[in-house]
XYZ file of C-alpha atoms in Angstrom:
771
model
C -42.912 -21.871 -34.953
C -40.054 -20.798 -32.284
C -41.876 -18.650 -29.807
C -40.420 -14.834 -30.807
C -41.998 -15.525 -34.309
C -45.526 -16.340 -32.472
C -45.170 -13.302 -30.451
C -44.703 -11.275 -33.611
C -47.264 -12.723 -35.774
C -49.721 -10.005 -34.995
C -47.526 -7.138 -35.983
C -46.411 -9.068 -39.069
C -49.911 -9.867 -40.335
C -50.600 -6.173 -40.113
C -47.483 -5.127 -41.829
C -48.230 -8.142 -44.552
C -52.092 -7.317 -45.124
C -53.633 -5.634 -42.095
C -52.747 -1.775 -42.251
C -56.090 -1.104 -43.696
C -57.307 -2.575 -40.621
C -55.226 -0.158 -38.456
C -56.020 3.005 -40.713
C -59.630 2.165 -41.461
C -61.368 2.154 -38.272
C -64.774 3.003 -40.057
C -65.035 -0.975 -40.993
C -67.575 -3.102 -39.038
C -65.886 -4.767 -36.005
C -67.510 -8.214 -37.126
C -65.736 -7.675 -40.893
C -62.537 -6.868 -39.505
C -62.753 -9.681 -37.043
C -63.508 -12.308 -40.006
C -60.656 -11.243 -42.241
C -58.053 -10.933 -39.202
C -58.920 -14.357 -38.159
C -58.652 -15.408 -41.936
C -55.303 -13.833 -41.771
C -54.188 -15.774 -38.877
C -55.487 -19.117 -40.222
C -54.040 -18.551 -43.846
C -50.510 -17.641 -42.512
C -50.200 -20.813 -40.646
C -47.176 -21.960 -38.913
C -44.471 -20.956 -41.536
C -41.972 -18.452 -40.767
C -42.956 -14.933 -41.909
C -40.431 -11.988 -42.765
C -39.186 -9.805 -40.049
C -40.533 -6.555 -40.697
C -38.377 -3.420 -41.030
C -40.607 -1.005 -43.122
C -42.234 1.406 -40.665
C -45.371 1.158 -42.787
C -47.538 0.206 -39.684
C -46.228 2.587 -37.578
C -46.871 5.442 -39.878
C -50.362 4.376 -41.175
C -51.809 3.723 -37.893
C -50.701 7.379 -36.988
C -51.895 9.083 -40.278
C -55.047 11.474 -38.917
C -58.524 9.921 -39.452
C -61.464 11.450 -41.524
C -59.160 13.141 -43.900
C -60.452 14.365 -47.400
C -59.831 11.318 -49.464
C -60.911 12.966 -52.757
C -58.026 15.656 -52.323
C -54.746 14.039 -53.326
C -52.695 16.791 -52.093
C -54.434 16.486 -48.560
C -53.905 12.706 -48.702
C -50.083 13.519 -49.021
C -50.305 15.726 -46.312
C -51.730 13.499 -43.980
C -49.084 10.923 -44.614
C -46.421 13.340 -43.741
C -48.518 14.261 -40.689
C -48.348 10.491 -39.860
C -44.656 10.434 -40.289
C -44.313 13.100 -37.731
C -46.998 11.913 -35.320
C -45.345 8.450 -35.412
C -41.299 9.741 -34.698
C -42.795 12.308 -32.031
C -45.016 9.695 -30.053
C -42.306 7.187 -29.709
C -39.602 9.725 -28.965
C -41.711 11.014 -26.132
C -42.216 7.254 -25.027
C -38.857 6.492 -24.958
C -37.587 9.768 -23.331
C -40.170 8.932 -20.362
C -38.765 5.716 -19.477
C -35.888 7.074 -17.424
C -32.936 5.630 -16.291
C -33.772 2.600 -14.889
C -31.774 -0.579 -15.782
C -34.187 -3.576 -15.119
C -35.907 -6.303 -17.735
C -39.191 -4.541 -18.636
C -37.488 -0.947 -18.822
C -34.880 -2.290 -21.122
C -37.609 -4.462 -23.223
C -39.539 -0.886 -23.601
C -36.328 0.971 -24.252
C -35.578 -1.462 -27.530
C -39.328 -1.532 -28.494
C -39.381 2.210 -29.254
C -35.832 2.315 -30.514
C -37.091 -0.379 -32.544
C -40.013 1.827 -33.748
C -37.742 5.192 -34.531
C -35.708 2.849 -36.654
C -38.973 1.447 -38.680
C -39.794 5.190 -39.000
C -36.195 6.056 -40.276
C -36.184 3.095 -42.884
C -39.749 4.376 -44.103
C -37.957 7.785 -44.985
C -35.075 6.278 -46.047
C -32.805 7.377 -43.629
C -30.751 4.252 -42.823
C -27.882 5.811 -40.851
C -30.776 6.891 -37.964
C -32.362 3.269 -38.356
C -28.695 1.779 -37.633
C -28.264 3.991 -34.546
C -31.526 3.335 -33.147
C -31.449 -0.567 -33.586
C -27.923 -0.884 -32.159
C -29.746 1.194 -29.325
C -32.162 -1.528 -29.003
C -29.781 -4.417 -29.041
C -27.731 -2.632 -26.159
C -30.841 -2.543 -24.237
C -31.674 -6.525 -24.748
C -28.248 -7.497 -24.670
C -27.741 -7.867 -20.911
C -30.781 -10.124 -20.974
C -30.329 -11.966 -23.968
C -29.976 -15.008 -21.819
C -31.828 -18.314 -20.932
C -33.331 -16.607 -17.902
C -35.132 -14.258 -20.144
C -36.273 -16.320 -23.300
C -38.560 -13.842 -24.467
C -35.997 -10.921 -24.368
C -33.366 -13.392 -25.983
C -35.575 -13.909 -28.768
C -36.186 -10.078 -29.454
C -32.374 -9.562 -29.341
C -31.957 -12.075 -32.172
C -35.206 -10.417 -34.105
C -33.606 -7.045 -33.868
C -30.330 -8.336 -34.941
C -31.868 -9.621 -38.261
C -33.603 -6.168 -38.475
C -30.329 -4.370 -38.064
C -28.404 -6.908 -40.530
C -31.229 -5.898 -43.338
C -31.090 -2.686 -42.664
C -27.090 -2.728 -43.414
C -27.691 -4.511 -46.404
C -29.874 -1.579 -47.509
C -27.252 0.818 -46.489
C -25.120 -1.184 -49.084
C -27.956 -1.009 -51.780
C -27.993 2.661 -51.437
C -24.267 3.106 -51.506
C -23.699 0.898 -54.736
C -27.040 -0.164 -56.523
C -28.582 3.427 -56.233
C -25.658 6.005 -56.241
C -23.469 3.883 -58.594
C -25.491 2.006 -61.005
C -24.713 -0.197 -63.861
C -26.489 -2.942 -65.898
C -25.195 -5.554 -63.340
C -26.512 -4.056 -60.247
C -29.097 -5.826 -57.827
C -29.411 -8.892 -60.289
C -29.694 -12.338 -58.699
C -27.527 -14.448 -58.488
C -25.041 -11.362 -58.244
C -22.653 -10.774 -61.218
C -19.388 -9.869 -60.834
C -20.516 -6.297 -61.858
C -23.033 -6.365 -58.997
C -20.648 -6.635 -56.425
C -20.604 -4.098 -53.849
C -17.671 -1.750 -54.623
C -18.398 -0.031 -51.190
C -18.571 -2.854 -48.819
C -19.505 -1.981 -45.149
C -23.091 -2.646 -45.583
C -22.727 -6.174 -46.689
C -19.899 -7.105 -44.396
C -21.490 -5.557 -41.316
C -24.886 -7.864 -42.489
C -23.053 -10.926 -42.964
C -21.457 -10.703 -39.541
C -24.535 -9.981 -38.026
C -26.432 -13.004 -39.740
C -23.503 -15.542 -38.888
C -23.825 -14.838 -35.147
C -27.603 -15.263 -35.747
C -27.299 -18.748 -37.134
C -25.374 -19.934 -34.324
C -28.349 -19.973 -32.096
C -30.871 -20.282 -34.803
C -29.036 -22.690 -37.557
C -32.274 -23.855 -39.459
C -33.842 -20.260 -40.168
C -33.793 -20.045 -43.950
C -34.589 -16.410 -43.985
C -31.278 -15.645 -42.296
C -29.551 -18.105 -43.770
C -30.572 -16.711 -47.359
C -29.709 -13.128 -46.336
C -26.062 -14.416 -45.138
C -25.406 -15.754 -48.672
C -26.684 -12.944 -50.533
C -24.342 -11.075 -48.249
C -21.729 -12.921 -49.561
C -22.371 -12.601 -53.227
C -22.432 -8.785 -52.763
C -18.852 -8.878 -50.735
C -17.684 -11.150 -54.156
C -16.630 -14.132 -51.617
C -19.557 -16.324 -52.712
C -19.816 -19.419 -52.589
C -16.137 -19.979 -50.991
C -16.681 -17.354 -47.951
C -20.146 -19.046 -46.852
C -19.659 -21.059 -43.646
C -19.992 -24.631 -45.288
C -23.154 -25.333 -43.018
C -25.047 -22.450 -44.334
C -24.013 -22.437 -47.934
C -26.640 -22.279 -50.388
C -24.755 -24.123 -53.697
C -24.607 -21.937 -56.752
C -25.855 -24.907 -59.027
C -29.459 -24.662 -57.229
C -30.122 -21.263 -59.065
C -29.042 -22.069 -62.564
C -31.691 -22.084 -65.098
C -32.652 -25.275 -66.560
C -33.014 -24.145 -70.297
C -30.894 -22.109 -72.404
C -31.736 -18.793 -72.800
C -29.814 -15.314 -73.754
C -29.197 -12.338 -71.243
C -31.885 -9.853 -71.197
C -29.997 -6.590 -70.436
C -31.511 -3.788 -68.580
C -31.222 -0.443 -70.474
C -33.601 1.579 -68.537
C -31.007 4.032 -67.517
C -29.409 4.518 -70.691
C -32.649 5.354 -72.516
C -33.741 7.913 -69.875
C -36.606 5.474 -69.031
C -38.071 5.444 -65.202
C -36.613 7.273 -61.928
C -36.494 6.182 -58.493
C -39.223 5.663 -57.013
C -41.260 3.197 -55.161
C -43.874 0.592 -56.189
C -46.651 0.984 -58.542
C -48.198 0.236 -61.911
C -47.102 0.164 -65.409
C -48.708 0.793 -68.582
C -47.026 0.012 -71.980
C -49.165 1.357 -75.160
C -48.828 3.861 -77.590
C -50.825 7.135 -76.183
C -50.084 9.574 -79.072
C -50.721 7.159 -82.206
C -47.327 7.605 -83.451
C -46.647 3.603 -83.651
C -44.192 3.967 -80.830
C -45.031 2.354 -77.301
C -45.032 4.778 -74.616
C -44.819 4.189 -71.154
C -46.792 5.442 -67.930
C -45.945 4.374 -64.330
C -47.489 5.358 -61.326
C -46.320 5.291 -57.371
C -47.741 4.182 -54.173
C -46.155 7.297 -52.740
C -49.074 9.750 -51.776
C -47.025 12.470 -52.443
C -45.477 11.478 -55.961
C -47.309 11.759 -59.286
C -47.143 9.300 -62.053
C -44.524 9.373 -64.793
C -44.955 9.518 -68.463
C -42.326 8.325 -70.824
C -42.868 9.325 -74.322
C -41.082 7.210 -76.635
C -38.928 9.646 -78.896
C -37.959 7.237 -81.638
C -34.245 7.634 -81.318
C -33.860 4.787 -78.720
C -34.790 7.324 -75.733
C -37.448 8.382 -73.751
C -38.712 11.932 -72.820
C -40.512 12.596 -69.440
C -43.857 14.124 -70.665
C -45.530 14.021 -67.170
C -45.564 18.074 -66.398
C -46.752 18.950 -69.850
C -49.142 15.904 -69.643
C -51.130 17.530 -66.856
C -50.416 14.635 -64.442
C -48.240 16.573 -61.957
C -51.187 16.515 -59.494
C -52.284 12.883 -59.591
C -50.523 11.539 -56.731
C -50.194 8.194 -55.343
C -51.844 5.470 -57.654
C -50.673 2.027 -56.575
C -51.925 0.517 -60.080
C -53.268 1.717 -63.433
C -54.720 0.358 -66.801
C -55.662 1.742 -69.790
C -58.933 1.880 -71.705
C -60.841 3.886 -74.335
C -64.019 4.920 -72.484
C -65.308 6.974 -74.917
C -64.144 5.124 -78.222
C -62.454 8.074 -79.634
C -59.411 6.190 -80.659
C -57.225 7.716 -77.845
C -56.105 5.246 -74.758
C -57.154 6.955 -71.691
C -55.766 6.251 -67.865
C -57.781 4.857 -64.986
C -55.634 5.151 -61.871
C -56.477 3.230 -58.585
C -55.260 4.053 -54.961
C -55.724 3.156 -51.480
C -54.668 -0.515 -51.568
C -53.604 -2.140 -47.955
C -54.333 1.212 -46.569
C -57.073 3.659 -46.438
C -59.634 5.044 -49.033
C -58.566 7.255 -51.467
C -60.567 8.435 -54.693
C -59.369 6.643 -57.903
C -58.902 8.863 -61.497
C -60.184 8.547 -65.141
C -57.850 10.518 -66.926
C -59.248 11.370 -70.581
C -56.739 11.296 -73.445
C -57.052 14.552 -75.115
C -55.181 13.507 -78.203
C -52.632 16.492 -77.847
C -50.365 14.799 -75.462
C -52.314 16.023 -72.572
C -54.820 14.400 -70.072
C -57.882 15.488 -68.224
C -59.476 14.109 -65.117
C -62.879 13.645 -65.755
C -63.750 11.177 -63.019
C -66.235 13.050 -61.396
C -67.792 14.021 -64.711
C -68.440 10.453 -65.872
C -69.800 9.234 -62.746
C -66.615 7.275 -61.623
C -65.756 9.222 -58.280
C -65.634 7.384 -55.205
C -63.597 8.293 -51.922
C -65.238 5.519 -49.776
C -63.353 2.434 -50.693
C -59.861 1.454 -50.920
C -58.827 0.218 -54.476
C -56.152 -2.164 -55.765
C -57.233 -3.402 -59.058
C -59.857 -2.639 -62.033
C -60.797 -4.834 -65.163
C -62.233 -2.609 -68.339
C -64.670 -5.282 -70.696
C -67.857 -4.940 -72.558
C -70.130 -7.173 -70.317
C -73.198 -6.705 -72.323
C -71.506 -6.561 -75.865
C -73.174 -2.879 -76.531
C -69.811 -2.029 -78.146
C -68.938 0.370 -75.023
C -66.082 -0.790 -72.484
C -67.585 -0.925 -68.931
C -65.353 -1.359 -65.712
C -65.629 -3.507 -62.658
C -63.801 -1.816 -59.792
C -62.427 -4.010 -57.089
C -62.337 -2.573 -53.505
C -61.088 -3.897 -50.216
C -63.555 -4.201 -47.152
C -66.128 -2.271 -49.556
C -68.253 -4.160 -52.091
C -67.067 -3.881 -55.674
C -68.752 -2.176 -58.166
C -69.695 -2.813 -61.552
C -70.196 0.356 -63.936
C -72.148 0.263 -67.138
C -70.982 2.643 -69.676
C -74.175 4.238 -71.054
C -72.224 5.474 -74.483
C -72.681 9.226 -73.728
C -69.435 9.710 -71.749
C -70.871 8.641 -68.251
C -71.196 5.399 -66.244
C -74.147 3.912 -64.121
C -73.469 1.602 -60.926
C -75.383 -1.441 -61.947
C -73.673 -3.511 -59.072
C -77.030 -4.597 -57.288
C -78.758 -5.813 -60.492
C -75.729 -7.576 -61.774
C -75.688 -10.213 -58.963
C -71.790 -9.368 -58.369
C -71.837 -9.784 -54.526
C -68.080 -9.726 -52.825
C -67.110 -8.118 -49.197
C -63.277 -8.999 -48.726
C -59.969 -7.730 -49.569
C -59.924 -7.965 -53.500
C -56.655 -7.562 -54.818
C -56.848 -8.606 -58.700
C -59.886 -8.560 -61.038
C -59.991 -9.384 -64.999
C -62.429 -10.137 -67.556
C -62.196 -13.220 -69.851
C -64.514 -15.611 -71.688
C -63.846 -18.633 -70.031
C -66.602 -20.716 -71.855
C -66.369 -19.136 -75.274
C -69.997 -17.963 -75.315
C -69.007 -14.895 -76.801
C -69.574 -12.776 -72.977
C -66.804 -11.644 -70.935
C -66.887 -13.405 -67.059
C -65.261 -11.880 -64.327
C -62.670 -13.620 -62.187
C -61.283 -11.929 -58.834
C -58.313 -12.777 -56.383
C -58.870 -11.935 -52.838
C -56.561 -11.937 -49.710
C -57.782 -13.919 -46.639
C -60.608 -14.945 -48.783
C -61.885 -17.271 -51.454
C -61.392 -16.350 -55.164
C -64.316 -16.097 -57.305
C -65.426 -16.421 -60.740
C -68.401 -14.791 -62.045
C -70.201 -16.066 -64.891
C -71.874 -13.831 -67.475
C -75.708 -14.831 -68.018
C -76.004 -12.436 -70.996
C -78.634 -10.579 -69.448
C -76.740 -8.139 -67.585
C -76.469 -10.518 -64.529
C -73.732 -12.874 -62.941
C -73.445 -15.798 -61.071
C -70.833 -17.142 -58.947
C -69.392 -20.293 -59.771
C -65.672 -20.394 -58.798
C -66.279 -22.705 -55.558
C -68.037 -25.187 -57.736
C -65.122 -25.189 -60.148
C -62.744 -25.704 -57.672
C -61.051 -22.185 -58.137
C -61.317 -20.594 -54.733
C -57.725 -20.805 -54.089
C -54.955 -19.619 -53.156
C -56.851 -17.986 -49.844
C -53.968 -15.329 -50.100
C -53.950 -14.145 -53.519
C -52.644 -11.382 -55.447
C -52.173 -10.883 -59.290
C -54.487 -12.946 -61.441
C -55.072 -13.493 -65.254
C -56.934 -15.358 -68.052
C -54.701 -16.596 -70.841
C -54.333 -19.606 -73.209
C -51.350 -20.852 -71.700
C -51.569 -24.494 -73.908
C -52.868 -22.844 -77.080
C -56.134 -25.003 -77.300
C -58.193 -22.114 -77.586
C -59.538 -22.000 -74.264
C -58.761 -19.466 -71.632
C -57.044 -20.935 -68.493
C -56.627 -19.075 -65.352
C -53.446 -18.394 -63.367
C -53.305 -16.824 -59.772
C -50.440 -15.947 -57.858
C -50.178 -16.604 -53.806
C -48.873 -13.765 -51.593
C -47.406 -15.546 -48.730
C -45.386 -13.350 -46.319
C -42.165 -15.433 -46.429
C -38.391 -15.326 -47.648
C -38.154 -18.881 -45.938
C -40.923 -20.684 -48.024
C -39.716 -19.021 -51.246
C -36.008 -20.291 -50.427
C -37.609 -23.858 -50.108
C -38.184 -24.346 -54.062
C -34.377 -24.279 -54.128
C -33.874 -26.749 -51.481
C -36.529 -29.296 -52.898
C -38.203 -28.724 -49.240
C -42.095 -29.024 -49.137
C -43.509 -25.289 -48.580
C -46.025 -24.856 -45.730
C -47.367 -21.632 -47.336
C -49.809 -21.883 -50.425
C -48.103 -22.138 -53.753
C -49.518 -20.065 -56.855
C -52.491 -21.801 -58.766
C -52.857 -22.524 -62.841
C -56.076 -24.061 -63.519
C -56.372 -25.696 -66.909
C -59.708 -25.040 -68.939
C -61.443 -28.529 -70.010
C -63.058 -26.926 -72.479
C -66.456 -28.122 -71.315
C -66.791 -25.263 -68.543
C -64.640 -26.900 -66.093
C -61.149 -26.343 -64.808
C -58.451 -28.977 -63.789
C -55.760 -27.757 -60.979
C -52.699 -28.521 -62.903
C -50.299 -26.114 -60.844
C -47.861 -29.165 -59.748
C -47.767 -30.927 -63.124
C -46.582 -28.022 -64.954
C -43.938 -27.254 -62.280
C -45.739 -24.130 -60.493
C -46.112 -25.753 -57.146
C -43.454 -23.142 -55.516
C -44.001 -20.190 -53.437
C -43.322 -16.559 -55.105
C -44.844 -13.775 -53.119
C -45.853 -11.717 -56.365
C -46.971 -8.473 -56.166
C -46.967 -7.436 -59.873
C -46.990 -10.167 -62.687
C -47.808 -10.493 -66.056
C -47.276 -12.548 -69.221
C -45.751 -12.347 -72.960
C -43.784 -14.237 -75.273
C -40.269 -14.350 -74.665
C -38.916 -16.361 -77.596
C -41.625 -16.007 -80.304
C -42.575 -19.737 -79.718
C -46.370 -18.467 -79.368
C -46.369 -19.957 -75.952
C -47.165 -17.403 -73.162
C -44.160 -17.034 -70.574
C -44.764 -15.304 -67.220
C -42.857 -12.934 -64.983
C -43.368 -12.485 -61.312
C -42.555 -9.380 -59.244
C -41.746 -10.381 -55.822
C -41.935 -8.564 -52.645
C -43.516 -7.462 -49.596
C -42.980 -4.055 -47.453
C -40.002 -5.393 -44.985
C -36.411 -4.191 -46.258
C -35.737 -8.208 -45.230
C -37.654 -9.156 -48.479
C -34.769 -9.563 -50.579
C -35.884 -12.183 -52.883
C -35.412 -12.114 -56.886
C -38.335 -11.551 -59.458
C -39.074 -14.784 -61.100
C -38.927 -15.386 -64.997
C -40.632 -18.032 -66.215
C -40.723 -20.048 -69.480
C -43.480 -21.938 -70.864
C -42.094 -25.297 -72.835
C -44.824 -25.761 -75.378
C -47.680 -25.532 -73.160
C -46.434 -28.800 -70.818
C -44.939 -27.342 -68.203
C -43.164 -24.045 -66.779
C -39.177 -23.551 -66.120
C -37.358 -21.047 -64.314
C -35.203 -19.067 -66.668
C -34.354 -16.072 -64.069
C -30.829 -16.633 -63.993
C -30.115 -17.255 -67.722
C -32.049 -14.146 -68.774
C -30.771 -12.053 -65.849
C -33.956 -10.981 -64.961
C -33.776 -11.482 -61.337
C -33.792 -8.352 -60.215
C -33.349 -7.988 -56.566
C -35.458 -4.898 -55.809
C -39.253 -5.301 -55.373
C -41.071 -5.672 -58.574
C -44.429 -4.324 -58.968
C -46.293 -3.448 -62.338
C -45.157 -5.444 -65.354
C -45.566 -5.377 -68.986
C -44.455 -7.505 -72.052
C -44.130 -5.462 -75.346
C -42.061 -4.683 -78.284
C -40.613 -1.327 -77.085
C -38.294 -1.141 -80.033
C -40.480 -2.390 -82.765
C -37.726 -5.059 -83.554
C -39.965 -8.301 -83.469
C -39.574 -9.405 -80.141
C -41.141 -8.461 -76.584
C -38.906 -6.470 -74.142
C -39.916 -6.399 -70.632
C -40.706 -3.378 -68.215
C -40.676 -3.463 -64.382
C -41.520 -1.073 -62.168
C -39.330 -1.254 -59.298
C -39.700 -0.486 -55.456
C -41.329 -1.208 -51.919
C -44.136 0.140 -50.263
C -42.733 3.282 -48.250
C -40.813 6.148 -49.470
C -37.556 4.613 -48.504
C -37.619 1.768 -50.409
C -36.872 3.438 -53.774
C -35.243 2.164 -57.052
C -35.083 3.133 -60.682
C -37.178 0.850 -63.177
C -35.959 -1.543 -65.171
C -36.462 -2.294 -69.058
C -35.088 -5.523 -70.131
C -34.326 -5.816 -73.682
C -35.219 -8.654 -75.661
C -31.975 -9.836 -77.349
C -33.801 -11.824 -80.013
C -34.391 -14.830 -77.744
C -36.596 -16.404 -80.274
C -33.746 -16.656 -82.686
C -35.213 -17.592 -86.019
C -38.881 -17.742 -84.996
C -41.577 -15.907 -86.652
C -44.216 -13.625 -85.399
C -46.963 -11.094 -86.173
C -48.247 -8.279 -84.460
C -52.013 -7.561 -84.730
C -53.670 -4.334 -83.918
C -57.297 -4.544 -83.982
C -59.586 -1.624 -84.453
C -63.315 -1.922 -83.495
C -66.216 -0.420 -85.265
C -69.303 -2.093 -83.830
C -67.236 -3.768 -81.093
C -65.427 -1.289 -78.641
C -62.525 0.487 -80.570
C -59.796 -1.112 -78.970
C -61.439 -4.429 -79.681
C -60.994 -5.706 -75.822
C -62.575 -9.044 -75.650
C -62.030 -9.619 -79.624
C -60.649 -13.151 -80.230
C -57.629 -13.877 -82.513
C -57.142 -17.393 -83.651
C -53.940 -18.073 -85.799
C -53.763 -21.661 -87.718
C -50.027 -22.555 -88.463
C -48.866 -24.499 -91.118
C -45.156 -25.760 -91.562
C -42.763 -26.757 -89.037
C -45.371 -26.806 -86.091
C -43.981 -28.262 -82.994
C -46.983 -28.597 -80.527
C -50.350 -27.126 -81.207
C -51.179 -25.518 -84.292
C -53.208 -22.789 -82.710
C -52.115 -19.742 -81.403
C -55.009 -18.170 -79.446
C -55.211 -14.704 -77.963
C -58.099 -12.590 -76.509
C -57.777 -9.100 -76.626
C -56.647 -7.588 -72.939
C -54.063 -5.402 -71.236
C -52.741 -8.712 -69.345
C -52.627 -9.372 -65.875
C -54.334 -7.557 -63.197
C -51.070 -6.002 -61.978
C -49.453 -4.051 -65.121
C -50.750 -3.655 -68.383
C -49.370 -4.800 -71.697
C -50.280 -3.082 -75.170
C -53.911 -3.728 -76.298
C -51.706 -4.588 -79.772
C -51.202 -8.738 -79.459
C -47.974 -9.936 -80.442
C -48.139 -13.374 -81.426
C -45.223 -15.808 -81.778
C -45.332 -18.502 -84.370
C -42.159 -20.478 -83.540
C -40.575 -21.839 -86.919
C -43.985 -21.963 -88.534
C -45.922 -19.859 -90.938
C -49.741 -18.880 -91.226
C -52.290 -20.693 -92.755
C -54.894 -18.529 -91.558
C -55.744 -15.594 -89.568
C -59.274 -15.663 -87.581
C -60.821 -12.613 -85.881
C -64.081 -12.864 -83.839
C -65.575 -9.530 -83.126
C -67.920 -9.721 -79.749
C -70.423 -6.843 -80.897
C -71.368 -7.774 -84.357
C -70.711 -11.288 -83.763
C -69.019 -11.275 -86.915
C -65.787 -13.413 -87.951
C -62.769 -12.251 -90.412
C -60.553 -14.802 -92.054
C -57.443 -13.913 -93.573
C -55.112 -15.862 -95.830
C -51.466 -15.171 -97.224
C -50.734 -13.243 -94.051
C -46.847 -12.629 -94.016
C -44.940 -13.397 -91.110
C -42.614 -10.862 -89.167
C -45.282 -8.396 -89.874
C -47.279 -5.838 -88.149
C -50.956 -5.786 -89.059
C -54.208 -3.460 -88.668
C -57.324 -5.072 -88.801
C -60.561 -2.947 -88.883
C -63.810 -4.737 -88.072
C -65.799 -5.646 -91.427
C -62.954 -4.639 -93.644
C -62.370 -7.398 -96.203
C -58.427 -7.114 -95.834
C -55.680 -6.263 -93.555
C -53.282 -3.339 -93.679
C -49.635 -3.624 -93.461
C -48.113 -1.385 -90.915
C -44.756 -0.203 -90.879
C -43.821 1.452 -87.281
C -40.384 2.572 -86.831
C -37.744 0.391 -85.971
C -35.327 1.986 -82.949
C -32.232 0.995 -81.551
C -32.421 1.432 -77.609
C -29.647 3.152 -76.253
C -26.808 1.308 -74.570
C -24.505 3.713 -72.736
C -24.358 1.781 -69.401
C -23.154 -1.614 -70.242
C -22.735 -4.602 -68.070
C -19.660 -5.107 -66.415
C -19.880 -8.867 -67.415
C -20.078 -9.255 -70.697
C -20.650 -13.000 -70.945
C -24.308 -14.501 -71.652
C -25.845 -16.647 -69.234
C -26.923 -19.659 -71.094
C -28.109 -21.823 -68.270
C -27.020 -25.591 -67.943
């Protein structure tokens, strides 16, 4: 790794995963030392992303001892952090005087760079560009072989300026002049920038940079992207730096999924957060709740009007004061049949309280966190999992924390929860990012898997007596060391839950290596196949997932109704230089996963967070929702709703809504087995366990199951609490079913089919079809 990269490693590590260390001085020194050591070890010698975001600068200046239980106070503290960071660096810069020597020039560049980062944090790219130019002016006289450190800083700063110019181009074009082709990768003709100053300046900077660092894959990637945005790719790219168009083409044919978010009134410009897609008012239509990591922004509740558009119900629903949730998941904690919402806060930063919002059944929600015993302001939280670990018919919750022990709360069944962490045997002290329940050994009791950053992942086996035993390391499930979203799913339809866990390396270069068939130095994602006997096999390489994708949000669903679960990975890190497309992977008959990003048109270049697969328009196929945006207020973008164009063709499907009676009402943990007959390719089984999907983005509890060209021989439901099994014959395909525990027959539902509004067509009308 070049010397200037090593010199910047500490700062990059802090930006990537150590902000909470800077902002959480109350953590024990020995614990911070261990985590920091694992961070440096895990990052290794690969090229990490050049940071331009301001996240570290602001968070390290947020006042300590804020009232983390008061969300308005947290917002005020964030604003104070911005003011302090800017004022402090202005004062330091002003005190330098007029001396012109290497040390003073180095400091002058440092403070100008910090001020630029703070400006990008706020979204003021004009100020950021001015400050970065000042930093380069200070360093330029010393960017020579005589001063190697200052020369390296000069080039690092120039890349920051190039990335900021790209952001300026995004603002002028993608944000202010949107169309359905904007910000997709590979860049479509309709995505070419009309106002080209930003991309043109970026290209010039990156080209100059590469003359001195020709092997830098991050800058080479950004150079090619700049030419795409200018409409002069590939012919305009210098031959020695060209990334050829064919390396981005999808391997298999798929139709394009058109982003109709703007047309339907879904989403707004915001930053990263969670996504929940489900029917919150019981009208048979999928609504969406989006959260935002911005400490001063409320969640957004989009009610499906049934006419192809959404209406913002945030204020009437009483959600206007629920600021700053980095993630969220639905539940029904009181078994009243109305979906409640659990919002998680503080991940990557500092402790902030979570919120459990009770659905009142009249379009409003009430914050009952304190009343039910889930209030805590002592930990930063990224993820939580709901499941009935003791099969008493009430959903319990495990709340994953960072640098504080995670907590298991038992649902007493009276509207309150008891902390049973100590007696459960679940002991973890790390930086937990994802947590999910799933019955991996098919013994009827849900087990718990958690992913950690800078620590081994863990699988806690449910001992069926209220306690758990950690078995992840003995089963070989502890990697990646840098992990983020995770889930249980049956990718090969053999009736046993497998485990997927995404890695989260802070690197554009490692991401690009996949396209160039270069070996990665960073950790890849992992897929662990369940062998059906309580053990797992790492099949990552054999199924084609041995690649680096820095996934923040991710989830799974069925793109083409073949019954095999595909996945969508939302990419990004805090830096504005982290311009990597989100990645769509198609599951080919449970044998391998292939990249269909280019063909489907889902390679959104803005950062992807909460993701949901759901049939928004009730037309029999799953659409894809993407919560778009970065970690800082200035890195905002509008959400995406990728409408499924009927990718499954004539493939059949069924939609199954389960209603528990003795089992918890939304039937979380219930098992669905569909035995197929007829034209079956691959496994004749379709297996689902009712959950909301992954650990960062929530699908509907209603299970959409693709059948391919086959029909249903039998539909089998296994209920965890009553230990009963229902078997249904003569199940019609392409139908919506509702099944209540203990009933002898299913009910056919007839939800309203709607046509999503299209008033913002793409500028390129041809469908991409792969090779």
